[in-house]
Amino acid sequence: MRARVRIGYRAKRACIAAVPAGMSRYAAKVCGRRIVRIDWARMSQPATSLTFTKDPQKFFYDHLGLEPRWLEEGIGGALRRRCDDADLYFEYRTVESVSLEDGLVKSATRHVRQGVGARVVVGDKTGYAHTDELTLESLRLATRTAEAIAWEGAQSRSVALQRVRPRHDLYPLENPPIAVALEDKVAVLSRVDEYARRFDPRIRNVLASIVVEHKVILIVRAEGLVVGDIQPLVRMQVTCIAEENGERQQGSYGGGGRVEFAYLLENDRYLLFTRKAAEQAIRNLRAVDAPAGEMVVVLGPGWPGILLHEAVGHGLEGDFNRKGVSAFAGRLGEVVASPLCTVVDDGTIPNRRGSLNVDDEGTPTGRTVLIEKGILRGYLQDRMNARLMGMPPTGNGRRESFAHVPMPRMTNTFMLPGESDPEEIIRSVDRGLYAVYFGGGQVDITNGKFVFSASEAYLIENGRVTYPVKGATLIGHGPEVLKRITMVGHDLALDEGIGTCGKDGQSVPVGVGLPTVRVDGLTVGGTKPVRGESS
């Protein structure tokens, strides 16, 4: 007996797929990417204690009851009929978050999430099902559902499994940050609050938070490869609010990475973050209105690389280029930027927030040259888009969790340094804007147009940085901006480790970087007309 389940397609049409009897009661939700969430009446029980093993496979076997034969049966079930790719993604993640506001603990949470996602790929169609219960029955159901979505099934296939180890060991931690007591984290946040208020009496409020994560994953590939990874993550964020003469301004700063908790304490790094947030807030109290119009813009080193991430990086992801919707589609080998520009994505930098030993498809991460001296050289690829485009995967297949389909995403994206002295770049500008920190922004991938708000920026007048400005936004077109870069400094800096990238509703940690660069002719959205223009 077979039941019929209505299954959504990525396209606007829908189809009917036949699946085994009894499955229909689990197919509770279908979204545009053909994900079926299997809702079980009985929630799985998380492990009551954490064991910080360095062997992901042993962790799943010993502490979550996973058995080797489940892996073979699971991936075999996903391959019941000819397909182009398939994988199982097991995940056990613990996230702890504590925040302080006005000297008081505002929230403190710890939650555990576990589950497995099964994916089957046929051509450019993906069948995906996930469950949060790690049992053989649920694994069978997930793989059959994914296979049924992608391609109606036949008999199971036998797959011999072979364990492999990641090529890298980018975050070899002795003491995982999740193991540090909550009281110690609260104590650090309390010192942050105290330090900020002592820094300047105009600091009236302090918001600070620490989020740590401990994720264990195990990936089973269609060819029988089994690879695991343990991925720690730490992030600290400080926001200071200053008030003077009835005006309030704020400043934010933070950092982290795939590091031990002690990283925040080294050389009082957490106080450095606090001081930078406080300085930014105080500085903004005397900020003047931002100019408006097209002008020379100098981007500072480090976090301003987020503009490169949004304006260029997303446009170089394989899925957008395969579908021909990116401004860079079909332009390999063409000049797309100033010859001063070389842009890379590198997921192999030790301890960086965007780094991974393997991506979320089990492919080793690497260093991909995207633009070399102004010429487009490559795209960021997951396995499916690489296969369909006849290119090798680049280790950029990423997903938010076991409940999400992998897709091409950036890791750490930055521009290589040039030869100019950063001070020389400032001196070369008669009048312009110096942007050193950004709040947020967005980009339209189809045409490369972006909008970004600068949270810390200054006027440049007669070759000197003068007044801080407020309310500045940068508006431009990614490929055009790259062509207008006329000077690149030798001071490449990576960000402090706070970036989170959103795409198709999925968030993943990323890193960015930039040397000081001069852009000739970028539109600044402000409230004050530039010299020589009428309002």
Coordinates of C-alpha atoms in Angstrom, one line a residue, residues 19-484:
V19 CA 6.1 7.4 -0.9
P20 CA 5.7 4.4 1.3
A21 CA 2.6 3.9 3.4
G22 CA 2.7 5.7 6.7
M23 CA 5.1 8.3 5.6
S24 CA 2.5 10.9 4.9
R25 CA 1.8 11.5 8.6
Y26 CA 5.4 12.7 9.0
A27 CA 5.6 15.0 6.0
A28 CA 4.3 18.0 7.9
K29 CA 6.0 20.9 6.2
V30 CA 7.3 21.4 2.7
C31 CA 9.0 24.6 1.6
G32 CA 10.3 26.0 -1.6
R33 CA 13.5 24.1 -1.5
R34 CA 11.7 20.8 -1.2
I35 CA 12.6 20.3 2.5
V36 CA 10.4 17.9 4.4
R37 CA 10.5 18.3 8.1
I38 CA 9.6 15.1 9.9
D39 CA 7.8 16.0 13.1
W40 CA 7.9 13.2 15.7
A41 CA 5.4 13.0 18.5
R42 CA 8.2 12.1 20.9
M43 CA 11.1 14.5 21.0
S44 CA 14.5 13.0 21.2
Q45 CA 16.3 13.3 24.5
P46 CA 19.5 15.3 24.5
A47 CA 22.6 14.0 26.2
T48 CA 22.7 15.0 29.8
S49 CA 26.4 15.6 29.9
L50 CA 28.9 16.8 27.4
T51 CA 32.0 14.7 26.7
F52 CA 34.6 16.6 24.8
T53 CA 36.0 13.8 22.8
K54 CA 38.2 14.7 19.8
D55 CA 36.7 11.8 17.8
P56 CA 33.3 12.9 16.3
Q57 CA 32.4 9.4 15.1
K58 CA 33.1 7.9 18.6
F59 CA 31.0 10.7 20.1
F60 CA 27.9 9.8 18.1
Y61 CA 28.5 6.1 18.7
D62 CA 29.1 6.3 22.5
H63 CA 26.9 9.2 23.6
L64 CA 24.0 9.2 21.1
G65 CA 23.7 5.5 20.4
L66 CA 24.5 5.7 16.7
E67 CA 25.5 2.4 15.2
P68 CA 27.9 1.8 12.3
R69 CA 25.3 -0.2 10.4
W70 CA 22.9 2.8 10.5
L71 CA 25.4 4.8 8.4
E72 CA 25.6 2.0 5.8
E73 CA 21.9 1.5 5.7
G74 CA 21.1 5.2 5.8
I75 CA 23.3 6.2 2.8
G76 CA 22.3 3.0 1.0
G77 CA 18.7 3.9 1.4
A78 CA 19.3 7.3 0.0
L79 CA 20.8 5.7 -3.1
R80 CA 18.0 3.4 -3.9
R81 CA 18.1 4.5 -7.5
R82 CA 20.6 6.3 -9.7
C83 CA 21.4 9.7 -8.4
D84 CA 24.1 12.2 -8.8
D85 CA 24.9 12.7 -5.1
A86 CA 23.7 12.0 -1.6
D87 CA 24.9 12.5 1.9
L88 CA 23.9 12.3 5.6
Y89 CA 24.7 15.1 7.9
F90 CA 24.6 14.3 11.6
E91 CA 24.8 17.2 14.1
Y92 CA 25.0 17.7 17.8
R93 CA 25.2 21.4 18.8
T94 CA 25.3 23.1 22.2
V95 CA 24.9 26.9 22.3
E96 CA 25.3 28.9 25.4
S97 CA 24.4 32.6 25.5
V98 CA 24.6 35.2 28.3
S99 CA 24.0 38.9 28.1
L100 CA 24.3 41.8 30.4
E101 CA 22.4 45.1 30.3
D102 CA 22.7 48.0 32.8
G103 CA 24.9 45.9 35.0
L104 CA 22.4 43.1 35.3
V105 CA 22.2 39.7 33.7
K106 CA 19.5 40.1 31.1
S107 CA 19.4 36.5 29.8
A108 CA 21.4 33.3 30.1
T109 CA 20.4 30.3 28.0
R110 CA 21.9 27.0 27.0
H111 CA 20.2 24.7 24.5
V112 CA 21.1 21.5 22.7
R113 CA 20.0 20.6 19.3
Q114 CA 20.7 17.3 17.5
G115 CA 19.5 15.6 14.3
V116 CA 20.4 14.3 10.9
G117 CA 19.6 15.6 7.4
A118 CA 19.4 13.3 4.4
R119 CA 20.0 14.7 0.9
V120 CA 19.6 13.1 -2.5
V121 CA 20.5 15.0 -5.6
V122 CA 19.3 14.2 -9.1
G123 CA 20.4 16.6 -11.8
D124 CA 19.6 20.0 -10.3
K125 CA 16.9 18.7 -8.1
T126 CA 17.4 18.2 -4.4
G127 CA 15.4 16.0 -2.1
Y128 CA 16.0 16.8 1.6
A129 CA 14.5 15.4 4.8
H130 CA 15.6 15.8 8.4
T131 CA 14.7 14.5 11.7
D132 CA 15.8 15.4 15.3
E133 CA 15.5 11.8 16.5
L134 CA 18.7 9.7 16.0
T135 CA 17.2 6.2 15.6
L136 CA 17.4 3.7 12.8
E137 CA 13.7 4.1 12.1
S138 CA 13.9 7.9 11.7
L139 CA 17.0 7.6 9.6
R140 CA 15.3 5.2 7.3
L141 CA 12.3 7.5 7.0
A142 CA 14.4 10.5 6.3
T143 CA 16.5 8.9 3.6
R144 CA 13.5 7.3 1.9
T145 CA 11.7 10.7 2.0
A146 CA 14.7 12.5 0.5
E147 CA 15.1 9.8 -2.2
A148 CA 11.3 9.8 -2.9
I149 CA 11.4 13.6 -3.4
A150 CA 14.4 13.6 -5.6
W151 CA 13.6 10.4 -7.5
E152 CA 11.0 7.7 -6.9
G153 CA 12.7 4.8 -5.4
A154 CA 13.6 1.2 -6.0
Q155 CA 15.7 -1.2 -4.0
S156 CA 18.3 -0.2 -1.5
R157 CA 22.0 -0.1 -2.5
S158 CA 24.9 -1.4 -0.5
V159 CA 27.7 1.1 0.3
A160 CA 31.0 0.2 1.9
L161 CA 32.0 3.0 4.3
Q162 CA 35.5 4.3 4.6
R163 CA 36.5 6.7 7.4
V164 CA 38.7 9.7 6.5
R165 CA 40.1 12.5 8.6
P166 CA 40.1 16.2 7.6
R167 CA 43.3 17.5 6.0
H168 CA 43.4 20.4 8.4
D169 CA 43.3 20.9 12.1
L170 CA 42.5 24.6 12.2
Y171 CA 41.1 24.8 15.8
P172 CA 43.0 22.4 18.1
L173 CA 41.6 23.5 21.4
E174 CA 42.5 21.9 24.8
N175 CA 39.6 23.6 26.6
P176 CA 36.4 24.0 24.6
P177 CA 34.8 27.4 25.4
I178 CA 31.5 25.7 26.2
A179 CA 33.2 24.1 29.1
V180 CA 33.9 27.4 30.9
A181 CA 31.5 28.0 33.7
L182 CA 28.7 30.4 33.2
E183 CA 29.8 32.4 36.3
D184 CA 33.1 33.1 34.6
K185 CA 31.4 34.5 31.6
V186 CA 29.1 36.7 33.7
A187 CA 32.2 38.0 35.6
V188 CA 33.8 39.1 32.3
L189 CA 30.7 40.9 31.3
S190 CA 30.5 42.6 34.6
R191 CA 34.0 43.9 34.2
V192 CA 33.1 45.1 30.7
D193 CA 30.2 47.2 32.2
E194 CA 32.4 48.6 34.9
Y195 CA 35.2 49.5 32.6
A196 CA 33.0 51.2 30.1
R197 CA 31.3 53.4 32.7
R198 CA 34.7 54.4 34.1
F199 CA 36.0 55.2 30.6
D200 CA 33.8 58.2 30.3
P201 CA 30.9 59.4 32.5
R202 CA 28.9 60.1 29.3
I203 CA 28.5 56.3 28.9
R204 CA 25.0 55.8 30.3
N205 CA 24.3 52.3 29.3
V206 CA 26.2 49.1 28.3
L207 CA 25.0 46.0 26.6
A208 CA 27.4 43.1 26.4
S209 CA 27.0 39.5 25.4
I210 CA 29.0 36.3 25.0
V211 CA 27.8 33.4 22.8
V212 CA 29.7 30.1 22.7
E213 CA 29.0 27.1 20.6
H214 CA 30.2 23.5 20.5
K215 CA 29.2 21.6 17.4
V216 CA 30.0 18.0 16.5
I217 CA 29.2 16.8 13.0
L218 CA 29.5 13.6 11.1
I219 CA 29.1 13.5 7.3
V220 CA 28.5 10.3 5.3
R221 CA 29.1 10.7 1.6
A222 CA 27.5 8.8 -1.3
E223 CA 30.8 7.2 -2.2
G224 CA 31.1 5.8 1.3
L225 CA 33.4 8.3 2.9
V226 CA 32.8 9.2 6.5
V227 CA 34.3 12.4 7.9
G228 CA 33.7 14.2 11.2
D229 CA 34.6 17.5 12.8
I230 CA 34.2 19.3 16.1
Q231 CA 33.7 23.1 15.6
P232 CA 34.0 25.5 18.5
L233 CA 32.9 29.1 18.2
V234 CA 33.1 32.2 20.5
R235 CA 31.7 35.6 20.0
M236 CA 31.7 38.7 22.2
Q237 CA 29.8 41.9 21.4
V238 CA 29.8 45.2 23.3
T239 CA 27.5 48.1 22.7
C240 CA 27.9 51.4 24.6
I241 CA 25.3 54.2 24.6
A242 CA 26.6 57.7 25.3
E243 CA 24.5 60.8 26.2
E244 CA 25.3 64.5 26.3
N245 CA 23.0 67.5 26.2
G246 CA 20.0 65.3 25.4
E247 CA 21.7 63.6 22.4
R248 CA 22.3 59.9 22.5
Q249 CA 24.8 58.0 20.3
Q250 CA 26.0 54.4 20.4
G251 CA 29.1 52.5 19.4
S252 CA 29.5 48.7 19.0
Y253 CA 32.5 46.4 18.8
G254 CA 33.3 42.8 19.3
G255 CA 35.3 39.8 18.3
G256 CA 35.9 36.1 18.6
G257 CA 36.5 33.0 16.4
R258 CA 37.1 29.3 16.7
V259 CA 39.2 29.8 19.8
E260 CA 39.3 29.0 23.5
F261 CA 37.5 31.3 25.9
A262 CA 40.9 32.5 27.1
Y263 CA 41.3 34.3 23.8
L264 CA 39.0 37.0 25.1
L265 CA 41.2 37.5 28.2
E266 CA 44.6 37.5 26.4
N267 CA 46.1 41.0 26.8
D268 CA 42.7 42.2 28.1
R269 CA 41.2 41.8 24.6
Y270 CA 37.7 42.0 26.1
L271 CA 38.6 45.5 27.5
L272 CA 39.9 46.5 24.1
F273 CA 36.6 45.6 22.5
T274 CA 34.9 47.7 25.3
R275 CA 37.1 50.7 24.8
K276 CA 36.6 50.7 21.0
A277 CA 32.8 50.6 21.5
A278 CA 32.9 53.4 24.1
E279 CA 35.2 55.5 21.9
Q280 CA 32.9 55.1 19.0
A281 CA 29.9 56.2 21.0
I282 CA 31.7 59.3 22.5
R283 CA 33.0 60.2 19.1
N284 CA 29.6 60.1 17.5
L285 CA 28.3 62.7 20.0
R286 CA 30.3 65.3 18.2
A287 CA 29.7 63.9 14.7
V288 CA 28.5 66.3 12.0
D289 CA 25.9 65.4 9.3
A290 CA 27.3 63.2 6.6
P291 CA 27.8 64.8 3.2
A292 CA 25.7 63.6 0.3
G293 CA 26.7 63.0 -3.3
E294 CA 29.4 61.2 -5.3
M295 CA 32.9 61.6 -3.8
V296 CA 36.1 59.8 -3.1
V297 CA 35.7 57.2 -0.4
V298 CA 38.6 55.7 1.5
L299 CA 37.7 52.3 3.2
G300 CA 39.7 51.5 6.3
P301 CA 41.3 48.1 6.9
G302 CA 39.6 45.1 8.5
W303 CA 35.8 45.1 9.0
P304 CA 35.0 47.4 6.0
G305 CA 35.8 44.1 4.0
I306 CA 32.1 43.4 4.7
L307 CA 31.4 45.7 1.8
L308 CA 33.5 43.4 -0.4
H309 CA 31.6 40.4 1.0
E310 CA 28.2 41.9 0.1
A311 CA 29.0 43.8 -3.1
V312 CA 31.2 41.2 -4.7
G313 CA 31.4 37.9 -2.7
H314 CA 27.8 36.9 -3.1
G315 CA 27.9 37.6 -6.8
L316 CA 30.7 35.0 -7.1
E317 CA 28.8 32.1 -5.5
G318 CA 28.3 29.2 -7.9
D319 CA 24.5 28.9 -7.7
F320 CA 23.9 32.5 -8.8
N321 CA 26.3 32.1 -11.7
R322 CA 25.0 28.7 -12.8
K323 CA 21.6 30.2 -13.1
G324 CA 22.9 33.3 -14.9
V325 CA 21.4 35.7 -12.4
S326 CA 24.7 37.2 -11.1
A327 CA 26.4 40.3 -12.5
F328 CA 29.5 38.1 -12.9
A329 CA 27.8 35.2 -14.7
G330 CA 29.7 33.9 -17.8
R331 CA 32.5 36.4 -17.3
L332 CA 35.5 34.1 -16.3
G333 CA 38.7 35.5 -17.8
E334 CA 37.2 39.0 -18.2
V335 CA 38.4 42.2 -16.6
V336 CA 36.0 42.9 -13.8
A337 CA 38.1 45.1 -11.5
S338 CA 41.0 47.4 -11.2
P339 CA 44.3 45.6 -11.8
L340 CA 45.2 46.5 -8.2
C341 CA 42.5 44.1 -7.0
T342 CA 43.1 40.4 -6.1
V343 CA 40.2 38.9 -4.0
V344 CA 40.4 35.4 -2.4
D345 CA 38.2 33.3 -0.2
D346 CA 40.2 31.2 2.3
G347 CA 38.6 28.7 4.7
T348 CA 41.9 27.4 6.0
I349 CA 43.1 30.3 8.2
P350 CA 43.6 28.8 11.7
N351 CA 41.0 29.9 14.4
R352 CA 39.2 32.3 12.1
R353 CA 35.4 32.5 12.5
G354 CA 34.8 31.6 8.9
S355 CA 37.3 28.7 8.8
L356 CA 36.4 25.0 8.7
N357 CA 38.4 21.8 8.5
V358 CA 35.8 20.5 6.0
D359 CA 32.7 22.2 4.6
D360 CA 29.2 20.9 5.4
E361 CA 29.4 18.4 2.5
G362 CA 32.6 16.9 3.8
T363 CA 34.9 18.6 1.2
P364 CA 38.2 20.0 2.6
T365 CA 38.1 23.8 2.6
G366 CA 40.7 25.6 0.6
R367 CA 41.9 29.0 -0.7
T368 CA 40.1 30.1 -3.9
V369 CA 41.4 33.0 -6.0
L370 CA 38.2 34.8 -7.2
I371 CA 39.7 37.8 -8.9
E372 CA 43.4 38.1 -9.8
K373 CA 44.8 41.5 -10.7
G374 CA 41.3 42.6 -11.9
I375 CA 40.5 39.4 -13.9
L376 CA 37.7 37.1 -12.8
R377 CA 39.3 33.7 -12.1
G378 CA 36.8 31.6 -10.2
Y379 CA 33.5 31.0 -8.4
L380 CA 32.7 29.6 -4.9
Q381 CA 31.3 26.1 -5.4
D382 CA 29.4 23.4 -3.5
R383 CA 29.3 19.9 -4.9
M384 CA 26.1 20.2 -6.9
N385 CA 26.8 23.5 -8.6
A386 CA 30.4 22.5 -9.3
R387 CA 29.2 19.3 -11.0
L388 CA 26.6 21.1 -13.1
M389 CA 29.1 23.8 -14.1
G390 CA 31.9 21.3 -14.8
M391 CA 34.2 22.7 -12.1
P392 CA 35.8 21.3 -9.0
P393 CA 34.1 21.9 -5.6
T394 CA 36.0 24.5 -3.6
G395 CA 35.0 23.5 -0.1
N396 CA 32.3 26.2 0.1
G397 CA 29.2 24.0 0.6
R398 CA 27.7 25.3 3.8
R399 CA 24.4 24.9 5.8
E400 CA 23.1 26.5 8.9
S401 CA 22.2 23.1 10.5
F402 CA 21.0 19.6 9.9
A403 CA 17.6 21.1 9.0
H404 CA 19.0 23.0 6.0
V405 CA 20.2 22.2 2.5
P406 CA 23.8 23.1 1.8
M407 CA 24.6 25.8 -0.8
P408 CA 27.6 27.8 -2.0
R409 CA 28.7 30.3 0.8
M410 CA 31.8 32.3 1.6
T411 CA 34.3 31.5 4.4
N412 CA 36.9 34.2 4.9
T413 CA 36.8 36.6 2.0
F414 CA 39.3 39.4 1.6
M415 CA 41.4 41.5 -0.8
L416 CA 45.2 41.0 -0.8
P417 CA 47.4 44.0 0.2
G418 CA 48.8 46.4 -2.3
E419 CA 51.8 48.7 -2.1
S420 CA 50.5 52.1 -1.1
D421 CA 51.1 53.6 2.3
P422 CA 47.7 54.1 4.1
E423 CA 48.7 57.6 5.1
E424 CA 49.6 58.4 1.6
I425 CA 46.1 57.3 0.5
I426 CA 44.5 59.7 3.0
R427 CA 46.9 62.5 1.9
S428 CA 45.9 62.0 -1.7
V429 CA 42.2 62.9 -1.1
D430 CA 41.3 66.6 -1.3
R431 CA 37.8 66.1 0.0
G432 CA 36.0 62.8 0.7
L433 CA 34.9 60.2 3.3
Y434 CA 36.9 57.9 5.4
A435 CA 34.8 54.9 6.4
V436 CA 36.3 52.6 9.1
Y437 CA 33.3 50.6 10.5
F438 CA 30.0 49.5 9.1
G439 CA 26.7 48.6 10.7
G440 CA 24.8 46.6 8.0
G441 CA 23.9 46.5 4.4
Q442 CA 22.4 44.5 1.6
V443 CA 23.0 43.7 -2.1
D444 CA 20.9 42.8 -5.1
I445 CA 22.8 39.9 -6.6
T446 CA 21.2 40.2 -10.0
N447 CA 22.6 43.7 -10.7
G448 CA 25.3 44.1 -8.0
K449 CA 23.8 47.2 -6.4
F450 CA 24.4 47.6 -2.7
V451 CA 23.6 49.9 0.2
F452 CA 25.7 50.1 3.4
S453 CA 25.5 52.1 6.5
A454 CA 28.7 53.4 8.1
S455 CA 28.7 53.3 11.9
E456 CA 32.0 55.1 12.1
A457 CA 33.2 57.5 9.4
Y458 CA 35.1 60.8 9.0
L459 CA 35.5 63.7 6.6
I460 CA 38.7 63.9 4.7
E461 CA 39.6 67.5 4.0
N462 CA 42.8 68.6 2.3
G463 CA 44.5 65.3 2.8
R464 CA 43.6 65.1 6.5
V465 CA 41.0 63.2 8.5
T466 CA 38.9 65.8 10.3
Y467 CA 35.4 65.5 11.7
P468 CA 33.4 62.3 12.5
V469 CA 30.2 62.1 10.5
K470 CA 26.9 60.5 11.3
G471 CA 24.2 59.0 9.0
A472 CA 26.5 58.1 6.2
T473 CA 25.4 55.3 3.8
L474 CA 27.4 54.0 0.8
I475 CA 25.5 53.3 -2.4
G476 CA 27.0 51.6 -5.4
H477 CA 27.4 48.8 -7.9
G478 CA 29.8 46.0 -6.9
P479 CA 31.6 45.4 -10.2
E480 CA 31.8 49.2 -10.9
V481 CA 33.2 49.9 -7.4
L482 CA 36.0 47.4 -8.0
K483 CA 37.0 49.2 -11.2
R484 CA 37.1 52.5 -9.4

